[in-house]
Short mmCIF file of C-alpha atoms in Angstrom, two decimals:
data_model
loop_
_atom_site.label_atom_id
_atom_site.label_comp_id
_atom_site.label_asym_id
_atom_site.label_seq_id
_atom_site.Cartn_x
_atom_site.Cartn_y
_atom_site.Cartn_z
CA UNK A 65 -27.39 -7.21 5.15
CA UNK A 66 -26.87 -10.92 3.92
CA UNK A 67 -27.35 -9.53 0.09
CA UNK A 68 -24.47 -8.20 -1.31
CA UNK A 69 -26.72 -6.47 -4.04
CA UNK A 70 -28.70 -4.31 -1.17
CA UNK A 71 -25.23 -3.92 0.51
CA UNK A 72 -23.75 -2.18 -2.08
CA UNK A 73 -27.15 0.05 -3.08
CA UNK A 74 -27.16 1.30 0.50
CA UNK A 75 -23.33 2.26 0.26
CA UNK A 76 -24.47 3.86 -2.74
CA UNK A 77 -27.01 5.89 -1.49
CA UNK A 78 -25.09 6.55 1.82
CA UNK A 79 -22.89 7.86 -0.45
CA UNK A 80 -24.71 10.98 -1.97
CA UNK A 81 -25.75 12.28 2.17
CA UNK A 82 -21.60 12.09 2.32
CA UNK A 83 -21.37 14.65 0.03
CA UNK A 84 -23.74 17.11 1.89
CA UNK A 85 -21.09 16.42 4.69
CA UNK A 86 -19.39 19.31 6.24
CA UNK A 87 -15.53 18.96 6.58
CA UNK A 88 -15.96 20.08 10.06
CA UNK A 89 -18.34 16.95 10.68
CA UNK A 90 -16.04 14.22 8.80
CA UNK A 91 -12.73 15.98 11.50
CA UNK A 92 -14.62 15.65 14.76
CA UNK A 93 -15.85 11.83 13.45
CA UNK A 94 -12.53 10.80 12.60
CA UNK A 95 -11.64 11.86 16.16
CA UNK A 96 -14.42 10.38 18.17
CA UNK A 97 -13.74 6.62 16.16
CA UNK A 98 -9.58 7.21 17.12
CA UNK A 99 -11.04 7.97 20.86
CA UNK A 100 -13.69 4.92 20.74
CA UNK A 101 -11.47 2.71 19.37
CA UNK A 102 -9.15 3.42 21.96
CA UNK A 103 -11.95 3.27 24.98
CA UNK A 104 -12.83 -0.32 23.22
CA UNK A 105 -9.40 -1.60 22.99
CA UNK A 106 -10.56 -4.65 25.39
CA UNK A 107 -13.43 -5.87 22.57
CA UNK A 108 -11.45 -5.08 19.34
CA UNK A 109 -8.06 -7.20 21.16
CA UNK A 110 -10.45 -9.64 22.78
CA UNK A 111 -11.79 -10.30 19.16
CA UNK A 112 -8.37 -10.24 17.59
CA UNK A 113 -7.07 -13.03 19.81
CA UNK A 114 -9.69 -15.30 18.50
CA UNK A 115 -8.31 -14.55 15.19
CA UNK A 116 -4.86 -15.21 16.06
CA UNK A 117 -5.73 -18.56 18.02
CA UNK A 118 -6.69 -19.87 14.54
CA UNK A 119 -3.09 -18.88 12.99
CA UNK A 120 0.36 -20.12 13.40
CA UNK A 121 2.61 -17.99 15.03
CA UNK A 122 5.47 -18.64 13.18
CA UNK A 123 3.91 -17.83 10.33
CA UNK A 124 4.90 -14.35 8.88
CA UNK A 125 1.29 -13.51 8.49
CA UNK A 126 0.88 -13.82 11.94
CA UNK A 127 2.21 -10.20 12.65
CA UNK A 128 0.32 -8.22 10.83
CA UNK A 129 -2.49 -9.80 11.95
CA UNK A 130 -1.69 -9.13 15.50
CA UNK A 131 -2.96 -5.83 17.51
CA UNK A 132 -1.88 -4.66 20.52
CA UNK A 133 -2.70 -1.74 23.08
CA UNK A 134 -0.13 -0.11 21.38
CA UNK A 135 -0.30 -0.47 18.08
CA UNK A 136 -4.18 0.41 18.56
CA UNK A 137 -2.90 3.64 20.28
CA UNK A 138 -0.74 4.38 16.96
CA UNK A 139 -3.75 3.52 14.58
CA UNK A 140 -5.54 5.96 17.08
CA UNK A 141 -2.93 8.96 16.85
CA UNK A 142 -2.89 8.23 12.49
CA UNK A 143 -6.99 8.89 12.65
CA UNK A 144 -6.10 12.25 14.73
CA UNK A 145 -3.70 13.01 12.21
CA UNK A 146 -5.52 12.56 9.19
CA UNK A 147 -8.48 14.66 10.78
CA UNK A 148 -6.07 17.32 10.93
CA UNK A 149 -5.00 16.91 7.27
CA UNK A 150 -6.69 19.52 4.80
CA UNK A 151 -9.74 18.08 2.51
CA UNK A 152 -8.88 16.97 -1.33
CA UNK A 153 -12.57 17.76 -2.03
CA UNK A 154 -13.54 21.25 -3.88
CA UNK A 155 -9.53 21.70 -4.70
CA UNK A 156 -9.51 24.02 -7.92
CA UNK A 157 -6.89 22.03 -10.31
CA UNK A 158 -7.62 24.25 -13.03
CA UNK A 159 -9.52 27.62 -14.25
CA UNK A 160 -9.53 29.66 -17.39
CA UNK A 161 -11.99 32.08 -18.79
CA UNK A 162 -12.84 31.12 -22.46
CA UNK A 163 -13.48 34.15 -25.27
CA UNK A 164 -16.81 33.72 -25.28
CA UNK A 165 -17.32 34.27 -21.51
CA UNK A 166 -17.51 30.28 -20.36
CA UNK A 167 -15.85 30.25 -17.25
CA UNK A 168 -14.42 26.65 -16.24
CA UNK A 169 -13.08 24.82 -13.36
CA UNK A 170 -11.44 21.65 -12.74
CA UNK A 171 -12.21 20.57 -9.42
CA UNK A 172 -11.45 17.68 -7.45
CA UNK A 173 -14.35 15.37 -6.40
CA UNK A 174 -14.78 11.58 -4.30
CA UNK A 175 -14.92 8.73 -6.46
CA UNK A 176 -17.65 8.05 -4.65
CA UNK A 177 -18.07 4.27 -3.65
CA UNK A 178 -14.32 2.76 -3.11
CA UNK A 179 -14.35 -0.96 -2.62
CA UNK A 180 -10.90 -2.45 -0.81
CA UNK A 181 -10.27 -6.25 -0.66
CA UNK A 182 -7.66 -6.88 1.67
CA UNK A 183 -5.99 -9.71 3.67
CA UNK A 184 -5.12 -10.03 7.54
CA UNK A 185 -4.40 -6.49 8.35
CA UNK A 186 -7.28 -5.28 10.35
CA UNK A 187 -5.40 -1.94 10.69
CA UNK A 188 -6.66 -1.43 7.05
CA UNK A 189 -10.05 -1.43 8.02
CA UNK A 190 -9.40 1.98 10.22
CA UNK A 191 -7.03 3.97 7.64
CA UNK A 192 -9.55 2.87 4.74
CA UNK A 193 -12.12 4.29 6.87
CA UNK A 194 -9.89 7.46 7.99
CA UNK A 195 -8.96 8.11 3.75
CA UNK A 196 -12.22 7.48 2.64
CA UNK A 197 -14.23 9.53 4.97
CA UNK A 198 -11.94 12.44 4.63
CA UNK A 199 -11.66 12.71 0.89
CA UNK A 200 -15.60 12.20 0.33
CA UNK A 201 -15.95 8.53 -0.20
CA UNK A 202 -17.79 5.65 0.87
CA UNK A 203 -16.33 2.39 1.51
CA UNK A 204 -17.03 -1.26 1.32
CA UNK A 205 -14.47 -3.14 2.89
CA UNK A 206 -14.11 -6.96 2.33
CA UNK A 207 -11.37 -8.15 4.74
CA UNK A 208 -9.76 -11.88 4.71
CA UNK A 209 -10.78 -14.55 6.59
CA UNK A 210 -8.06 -14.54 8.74
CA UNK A 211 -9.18 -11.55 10.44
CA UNK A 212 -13.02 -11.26 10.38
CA UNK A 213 -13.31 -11.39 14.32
CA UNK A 214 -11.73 -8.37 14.42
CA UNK A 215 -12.75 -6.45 11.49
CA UNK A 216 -16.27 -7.27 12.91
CA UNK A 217 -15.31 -5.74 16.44
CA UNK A 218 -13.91 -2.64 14.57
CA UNK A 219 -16.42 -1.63 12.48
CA UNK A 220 -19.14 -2.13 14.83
CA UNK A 221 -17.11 0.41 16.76
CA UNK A 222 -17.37 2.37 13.92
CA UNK A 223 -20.96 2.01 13.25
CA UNK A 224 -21.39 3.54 16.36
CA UNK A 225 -19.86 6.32 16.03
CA UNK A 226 -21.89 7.00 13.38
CA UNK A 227 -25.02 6.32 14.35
CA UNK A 228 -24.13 8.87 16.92
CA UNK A 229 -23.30 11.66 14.59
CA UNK A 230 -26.41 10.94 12.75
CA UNK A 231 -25.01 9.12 9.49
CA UNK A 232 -25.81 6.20 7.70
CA UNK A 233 -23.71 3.63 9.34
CA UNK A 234 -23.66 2.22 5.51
CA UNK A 235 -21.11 5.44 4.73
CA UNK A 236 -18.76 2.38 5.75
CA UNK A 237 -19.71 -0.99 4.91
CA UNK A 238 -18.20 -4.66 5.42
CA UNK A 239 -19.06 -7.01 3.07
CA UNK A 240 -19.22 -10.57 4.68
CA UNK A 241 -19.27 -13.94 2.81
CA UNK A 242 -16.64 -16.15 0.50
CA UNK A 243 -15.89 -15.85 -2.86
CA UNK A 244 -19.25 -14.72 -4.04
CA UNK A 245 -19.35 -11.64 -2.02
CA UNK A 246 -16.31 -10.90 -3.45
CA UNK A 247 -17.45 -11.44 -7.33
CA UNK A 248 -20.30 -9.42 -6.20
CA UNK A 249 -18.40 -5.97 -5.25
CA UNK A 250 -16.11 -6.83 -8.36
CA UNK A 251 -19.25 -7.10 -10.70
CA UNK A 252 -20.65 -3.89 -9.00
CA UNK A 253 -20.84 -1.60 -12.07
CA UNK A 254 -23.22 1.80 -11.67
CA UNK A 255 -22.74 0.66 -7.74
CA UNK A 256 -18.99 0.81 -6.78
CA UNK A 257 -16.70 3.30 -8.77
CA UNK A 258 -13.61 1.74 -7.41
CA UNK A 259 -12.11 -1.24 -6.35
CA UNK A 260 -8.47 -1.39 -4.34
CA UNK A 261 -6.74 -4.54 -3.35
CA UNK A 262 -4.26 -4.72 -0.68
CA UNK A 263 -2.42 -8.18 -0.56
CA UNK A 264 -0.05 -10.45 -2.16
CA UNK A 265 0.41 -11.03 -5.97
CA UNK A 266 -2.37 -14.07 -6.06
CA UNK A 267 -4.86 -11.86 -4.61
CA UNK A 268 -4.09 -8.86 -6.91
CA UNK A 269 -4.01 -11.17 -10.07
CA UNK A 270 -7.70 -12.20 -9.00
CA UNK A 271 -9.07 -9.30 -8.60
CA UNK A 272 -7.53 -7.40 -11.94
CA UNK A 273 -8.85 -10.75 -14.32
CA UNK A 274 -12.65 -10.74 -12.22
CA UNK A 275 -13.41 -6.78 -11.95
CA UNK A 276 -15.85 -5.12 -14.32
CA UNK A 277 -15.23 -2.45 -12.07
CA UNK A 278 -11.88 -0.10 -12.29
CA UNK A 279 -9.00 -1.27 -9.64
CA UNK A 280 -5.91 0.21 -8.95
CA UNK A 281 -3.53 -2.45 -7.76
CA UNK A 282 -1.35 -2.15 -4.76
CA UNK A 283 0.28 -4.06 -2.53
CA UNK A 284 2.82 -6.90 -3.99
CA UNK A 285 6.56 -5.56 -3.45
CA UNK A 286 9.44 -7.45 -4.90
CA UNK A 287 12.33 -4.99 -3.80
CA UNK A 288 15.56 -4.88 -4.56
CA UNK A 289 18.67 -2.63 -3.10
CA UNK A 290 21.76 -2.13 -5.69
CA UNK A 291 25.46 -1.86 -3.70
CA UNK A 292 27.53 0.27 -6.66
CA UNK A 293 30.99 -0.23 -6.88
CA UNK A 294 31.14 3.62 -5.45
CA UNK A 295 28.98 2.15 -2.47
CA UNK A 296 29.78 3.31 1.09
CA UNK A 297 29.96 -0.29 2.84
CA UNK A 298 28.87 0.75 6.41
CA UNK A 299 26.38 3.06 5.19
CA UNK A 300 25.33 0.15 2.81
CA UNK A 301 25.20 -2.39 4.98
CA UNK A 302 22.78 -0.57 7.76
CA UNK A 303 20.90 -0.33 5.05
CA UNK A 304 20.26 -3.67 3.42
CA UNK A 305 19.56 -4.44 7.15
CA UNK A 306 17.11 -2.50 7.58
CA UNK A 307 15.56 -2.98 4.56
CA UNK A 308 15.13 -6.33 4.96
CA UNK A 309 14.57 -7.24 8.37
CA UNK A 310 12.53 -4.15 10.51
CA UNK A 311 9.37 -5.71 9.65
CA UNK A 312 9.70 -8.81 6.99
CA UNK A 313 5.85 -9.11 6.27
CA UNK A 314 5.27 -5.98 4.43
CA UNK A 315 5.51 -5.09 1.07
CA UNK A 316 8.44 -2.49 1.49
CA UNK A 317 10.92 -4.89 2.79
CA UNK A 318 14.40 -6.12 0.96
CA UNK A 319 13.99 -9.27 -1.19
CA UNK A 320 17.34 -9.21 -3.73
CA UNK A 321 20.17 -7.45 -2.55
CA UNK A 322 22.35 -6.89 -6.10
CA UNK A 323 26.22 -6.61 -5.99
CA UNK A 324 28.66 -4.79 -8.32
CA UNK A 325 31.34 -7.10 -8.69
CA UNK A 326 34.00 -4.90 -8.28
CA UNK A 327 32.49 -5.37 -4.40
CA UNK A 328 32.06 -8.79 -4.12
CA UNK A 329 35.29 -8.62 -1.54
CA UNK A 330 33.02 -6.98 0.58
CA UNK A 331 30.12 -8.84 0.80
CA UNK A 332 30.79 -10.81 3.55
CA UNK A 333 30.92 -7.80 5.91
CA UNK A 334 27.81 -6.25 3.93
CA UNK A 335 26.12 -9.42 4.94
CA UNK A 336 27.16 -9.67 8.72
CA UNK A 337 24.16 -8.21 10.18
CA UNK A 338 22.09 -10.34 8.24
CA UNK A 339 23.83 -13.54 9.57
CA UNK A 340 23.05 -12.22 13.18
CA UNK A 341 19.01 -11.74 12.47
CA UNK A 342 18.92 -15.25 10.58
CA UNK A 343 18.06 -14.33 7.42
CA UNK A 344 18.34 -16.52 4.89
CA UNK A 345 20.25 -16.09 1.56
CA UNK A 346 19.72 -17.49 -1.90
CA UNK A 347 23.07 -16.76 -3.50
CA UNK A 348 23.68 -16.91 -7.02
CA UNK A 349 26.72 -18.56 -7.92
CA UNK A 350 29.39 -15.92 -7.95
CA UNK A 351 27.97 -14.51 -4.58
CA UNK A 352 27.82 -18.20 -3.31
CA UNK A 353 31.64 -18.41 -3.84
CA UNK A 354 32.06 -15.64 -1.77
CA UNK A 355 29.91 -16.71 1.51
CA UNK A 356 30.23 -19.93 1.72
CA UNK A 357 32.32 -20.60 4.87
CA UNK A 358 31.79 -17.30 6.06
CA UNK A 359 27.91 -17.24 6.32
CA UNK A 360 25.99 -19.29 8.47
CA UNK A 361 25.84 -22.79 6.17
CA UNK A 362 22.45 -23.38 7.75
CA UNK A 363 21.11 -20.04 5.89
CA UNK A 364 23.02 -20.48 2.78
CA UNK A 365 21.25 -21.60 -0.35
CA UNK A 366 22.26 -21.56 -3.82
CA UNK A 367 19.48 -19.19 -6.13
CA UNK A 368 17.24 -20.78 -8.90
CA UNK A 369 16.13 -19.26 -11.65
CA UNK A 370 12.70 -18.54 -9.44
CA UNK A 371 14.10 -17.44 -6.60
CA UNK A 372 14.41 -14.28 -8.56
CA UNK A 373 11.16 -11.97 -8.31
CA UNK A 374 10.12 -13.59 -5.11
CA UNK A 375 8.43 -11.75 -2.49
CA UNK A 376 9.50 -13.60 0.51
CA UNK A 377 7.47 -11.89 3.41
CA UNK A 378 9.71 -13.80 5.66
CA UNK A 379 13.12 -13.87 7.34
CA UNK A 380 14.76 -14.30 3.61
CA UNK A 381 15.98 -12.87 0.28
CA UNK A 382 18.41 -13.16 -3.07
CA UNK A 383 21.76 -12.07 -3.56
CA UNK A 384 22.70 -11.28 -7.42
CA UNK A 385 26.14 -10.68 -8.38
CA UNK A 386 26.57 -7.93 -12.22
CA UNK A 387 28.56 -6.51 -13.56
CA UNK A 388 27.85 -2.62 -14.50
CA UNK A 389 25.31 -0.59 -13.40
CA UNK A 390 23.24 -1.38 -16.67
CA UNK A 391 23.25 -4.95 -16.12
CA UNK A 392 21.69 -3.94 -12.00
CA UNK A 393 19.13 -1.91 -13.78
CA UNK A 394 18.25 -4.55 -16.06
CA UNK A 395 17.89 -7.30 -13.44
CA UNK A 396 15.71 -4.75 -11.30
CA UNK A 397 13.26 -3.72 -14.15
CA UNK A 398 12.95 -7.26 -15.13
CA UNK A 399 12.33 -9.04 -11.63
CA UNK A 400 11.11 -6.02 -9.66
CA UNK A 401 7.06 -5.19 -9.12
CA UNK A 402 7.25 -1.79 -9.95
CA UNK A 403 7.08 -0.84 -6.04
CA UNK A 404 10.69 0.45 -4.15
CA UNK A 405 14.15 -0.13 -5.13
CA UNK A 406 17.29 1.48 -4.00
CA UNK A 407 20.69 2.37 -5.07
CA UNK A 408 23.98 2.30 -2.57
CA UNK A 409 26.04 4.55 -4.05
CA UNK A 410 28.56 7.78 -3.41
CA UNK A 411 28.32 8.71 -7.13
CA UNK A 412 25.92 11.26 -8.28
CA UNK A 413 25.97 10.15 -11.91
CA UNK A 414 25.44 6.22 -10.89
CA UNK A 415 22.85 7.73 -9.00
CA UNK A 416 20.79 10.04 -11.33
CA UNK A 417 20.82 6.81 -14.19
CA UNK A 418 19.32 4.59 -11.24
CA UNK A 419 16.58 6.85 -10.24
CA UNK A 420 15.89 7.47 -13.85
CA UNK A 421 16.20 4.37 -15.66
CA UNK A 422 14.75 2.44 -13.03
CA UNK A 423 11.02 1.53 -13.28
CA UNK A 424 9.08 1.73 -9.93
CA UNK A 425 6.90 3.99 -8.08
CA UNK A 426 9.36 4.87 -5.37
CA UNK A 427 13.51 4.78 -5.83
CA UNK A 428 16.09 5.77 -3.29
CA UNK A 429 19.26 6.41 -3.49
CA UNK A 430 21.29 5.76 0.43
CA UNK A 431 18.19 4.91 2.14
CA UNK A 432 16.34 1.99 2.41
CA UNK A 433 12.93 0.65 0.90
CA UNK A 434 11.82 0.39 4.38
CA UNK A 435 10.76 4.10 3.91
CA UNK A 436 8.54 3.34 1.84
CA UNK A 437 4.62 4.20 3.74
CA UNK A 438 2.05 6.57 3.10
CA UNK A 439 2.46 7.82 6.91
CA UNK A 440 6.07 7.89 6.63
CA UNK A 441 5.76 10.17 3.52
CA UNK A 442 3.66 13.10 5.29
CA UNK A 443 0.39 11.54 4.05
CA UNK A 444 -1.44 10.94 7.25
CA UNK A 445 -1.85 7.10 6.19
CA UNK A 446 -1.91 4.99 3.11
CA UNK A 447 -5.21 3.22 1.53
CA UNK A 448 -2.12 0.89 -0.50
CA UNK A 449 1.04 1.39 -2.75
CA UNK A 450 0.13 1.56 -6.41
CA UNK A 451 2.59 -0.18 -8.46
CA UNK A 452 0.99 0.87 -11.69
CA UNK A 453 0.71 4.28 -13.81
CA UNK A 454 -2.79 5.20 -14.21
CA UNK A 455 -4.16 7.56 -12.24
CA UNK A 456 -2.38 6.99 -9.07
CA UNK A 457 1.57 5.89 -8.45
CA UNK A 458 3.46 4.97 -5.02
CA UNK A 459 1.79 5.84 -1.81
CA UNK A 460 -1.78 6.66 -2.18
CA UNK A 461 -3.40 8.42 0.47
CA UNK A 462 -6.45 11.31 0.41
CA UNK A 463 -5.25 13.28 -2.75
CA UNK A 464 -5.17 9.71 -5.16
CA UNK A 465 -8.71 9.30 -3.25
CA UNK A 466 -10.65 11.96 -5.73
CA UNK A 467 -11.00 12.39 -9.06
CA UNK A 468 -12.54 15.07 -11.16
CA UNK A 469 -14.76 16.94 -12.77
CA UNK A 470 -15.11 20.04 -14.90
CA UNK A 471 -17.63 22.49 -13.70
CA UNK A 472 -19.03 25.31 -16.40
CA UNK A 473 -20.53 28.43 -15.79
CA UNK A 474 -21.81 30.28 -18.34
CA UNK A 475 -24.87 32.91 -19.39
CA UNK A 476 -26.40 31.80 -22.09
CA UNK A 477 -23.65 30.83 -24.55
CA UNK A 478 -25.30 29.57 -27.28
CA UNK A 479 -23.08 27.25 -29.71
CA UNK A 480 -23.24 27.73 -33.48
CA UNK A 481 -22.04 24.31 -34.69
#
C-alpha cells in the first residue's frame, strides 16, 4: 500500500480480528516465523548484504546493522522464547465488590496499534513483531534507510507466515517512504494508539516535537559507572571494561567513567584494559594528570565541556575526576539520559545513596551497564529502554505492551445522583 492513510486503516482493522486471537494461535505463529526465518536465512542475509554494501564498515553503525547465520539463529531461539512466555492480555490487576453489588475489574488489554520508528537494527523488526503479537497488538514498523533491504526480506517472511495461519498479513505492517511516511504514522490519531522510537537522541527529539500521537521514548543511553573510594579495583576495572567495550554501538554501553579522588592513584591500572581494546579517553584535567605518560598518547584527549553527556557509540568515552559521592551523583543526574548507571563500591551505605539518589531507569551497584537488555532481564526480548516515567520505565517488553481497562458488571444498579 503506497498510502500511508490506507496503511494505517488496515492495521487498524487488522487489529480488532487480533483480539479474537487465541493465545494458542499467536504461540504456534511466533514459532513457525522463528522456524521460517531460519529456513530463509539465505534471502533475509542475501538482502542484508546489499544493505551493508551501502555502509562503511568502520562505521559503528555498521554492526548492528549486520546479520549473520548466527545471530539469525539467536533472534530465532528469542521468538521461541517469547512464545513460551505467559500472555499480559486478560491479567486481573484489580477486583473489588462495591456495596451496592457493582462488581469491577481492572484488566489488562493491547494498546492496540503500536507504531515503532527505528534505525539500522533489522533485529527490531522480529522482537517488535514477537512483543506485539504476543501481548495483543498490531504493529507498524517504519525502519531506517539503512536497512530497508532487509526489513523488506523479513517481513515478507513474515507475511507469509501469516497468510498461512489465515491472518491479515496487515496484523504487522511496514510503512515505506521518507519523511512523510513518517509524519503520517506520527499524525495518526484515532489510527495508531502508540508510537515507540528506538534510536539515537536526534531521532527521539523528532519524533517527541512531531507526534500527535502518545510515544514513549527509548533508546538514547548516556551511561556512566562511579569507582567509590571503597571501590574494589580488579572487580572495578573488569567492569568499566565491559561496560564499555562488549558491544560499543548500543545504548547500554560505558560513556563517562567517574573517579573518587581519593582513587585517582589507581586509575592507571583501572584503565589498562581499556588501553589494550583502543578506547579512547577524554580526560578531564585532574584525570589527565594522572594518564598522561602512562596511557596510550594516541588515545588521550583532554575533555570539553561537551564531551560530557555524549553518547559515543564508538570505541570511546569520558573520564571525570570528584570529589564525594554527592558531587558523582550530581555529575550523573545532570549529564546522564535517565537510562543505566553504576556504582563500584564495597560500601553498603555509598551504595544504597547511589541507587537511591540516582535518577535512571536501571542502577547497579558491582555490575556493569552492559546488563542492561530486556532478554537479559528474563523478559523474552525488549521492544526499547524507556528512559522516562510515564507509564513504562527501563526494559519494556510484553507487560509495558498493554494497558487497561475497567470492566463493570452489574444488575441493574440504578444511580440516584
Amino acid at each position: 500500500m503506497n498510502n500511508p492513510e490506507t496503511l494505517l486503516a488496515a492495521v487498524r482493522k487488522a487489529s480488532r480480528a487480533l483480539l479474537r486471537t487465541e493465545p494458542e494461535t499467536i504461540n504456534a505463529l511466533l514459532t513457525a516465523i522463528a522456524d521460517e526465518a531460519e529456513a530463509n536465512a539465505g534471502e533475509i542475509l542475501s538482502a542484508n548484504a546489499a544493505d551493508l554494501s551501502r555502509k562503511n564498515p568502520e562505521d559503528p553503525m555498521y554492526d548492528r546493522l549486520r546479520l549473520t547465520s548466527e545471530r539469525l539463529g539467536a533472534i530465532a531461539a528469542d521468538m521461541r522464547h517469547v512464545a513460551g512466555l505467559p500472555s499480559p492480555v486478560g491479567r486481573v490487576l484489580e477486583q473489588r465488590t462495591l456495596p451496592n453489588g457493582l462488581e469491577l475489574r481492572k484488566v489488562s488489554v493491547p494498546f492496540g496499534v503500536v507504531g515503532v520508528i527505528y534505525e539500522a537494527r533489522p533485529n527490531v523488526t522480529f522482537d517488535v513483531t514477537a512483543l506485539c503479537l504476543k501481548s495483543g497488538n498490531a504493529c507498524v514498523l517504519k525502519g531506517g534507510s539503512d536497512a530497508a533491504e532487509t526489513n523488506r526480506a523479513v517481513v515478507s517472511v513474515i507475511h507469509r507466515v501469516l497468510r498461512r495461519f489465515g491472518m491479515d498479513p496487515m496484523t504487522v505492517a511496514y510503512l515505506d517512504g521518507g519523511h512523510e511516511a513518517t509524519e503520517s504514522l506520527l499524525g495518526a490519531r484515532g489510527l495508531v494508539d502508540l508510537v515507540i522510537p528506538r534510536g539515537g537522541r536526534r531521532l527521539i527529539d523528532t519524533v517527541r516535537e512531531k507526534a500527535r500521537v502518545p510515544v514513549i521514548e527509548t533508546g538514547a543511553g548516556v551511561c556512566h559507572t562511579y569507582f567509590d573510594v571503597a571501590g574494589d579495583l580488579a572487580l572495578g576495572s573488569a567492569v568499566v571494561h565491559n561496560a564499555k567495550t562488549r558491544r560499543v554501538s548500543v545504548c547500554n554501553a560505558l560513556d563517562c567513567l567517574v573517579v573518587h579522588s581519593g582513587r585517582l592513584s589507581d586509575l592507571p591500572t583501572l584503565c589498562r584494559p581499556l588501553a589494550e581494546s583502543e578506547v579512547r579517553i577524554e580526560a578531564d584535567c585532574r584525570s589527565l594528570e594522572v594518564l598522561d605518560g602512562v596511557y596510550p598518547d594516541n588515545l588521550l584527549l583532554k575533555a570539553t565541556e561537551e564531551s560530557f553527556g555524549t553518547e559515543f557509540l564508538s570505541m570511546a568515552m569520558t573520564i571525570k575526576v570528584v570529589d564525594s559521592i554527592d558531587e558523582a551523583i550530581d555529575h550523573v543526574n545532570r549529564y546522564g539520559s535517565g537510562h543505566s548507571e553504576s556504582i563500584i563500591t564495597a560500601d553498603p551505605v555509598a551504595a544504597e545513596r547511589f541507587c537511591n539518589e540516582v535518577d535512571a531507569a536501571c542502577v547497579y551497584t558491582n555490575a556493569p551497564t552492559s546488563w542492561t537488555d530486556g532478554a537479559q532481564f528474563g523478559l523474552g526480548a525488549e521492544i526499547g529502554i524507556s528512559t522516562q516515567k510515564l507509564h513504562a520505565r527501563g526494559p519494556m517488553a510484553l507487560s509495558e505492551l498493554n494497558t487497561y481497562k475497567w470492566i463493570i458488571r452489574g444488575e441493574g444498579q440504578l444511580r440516584s445522583r
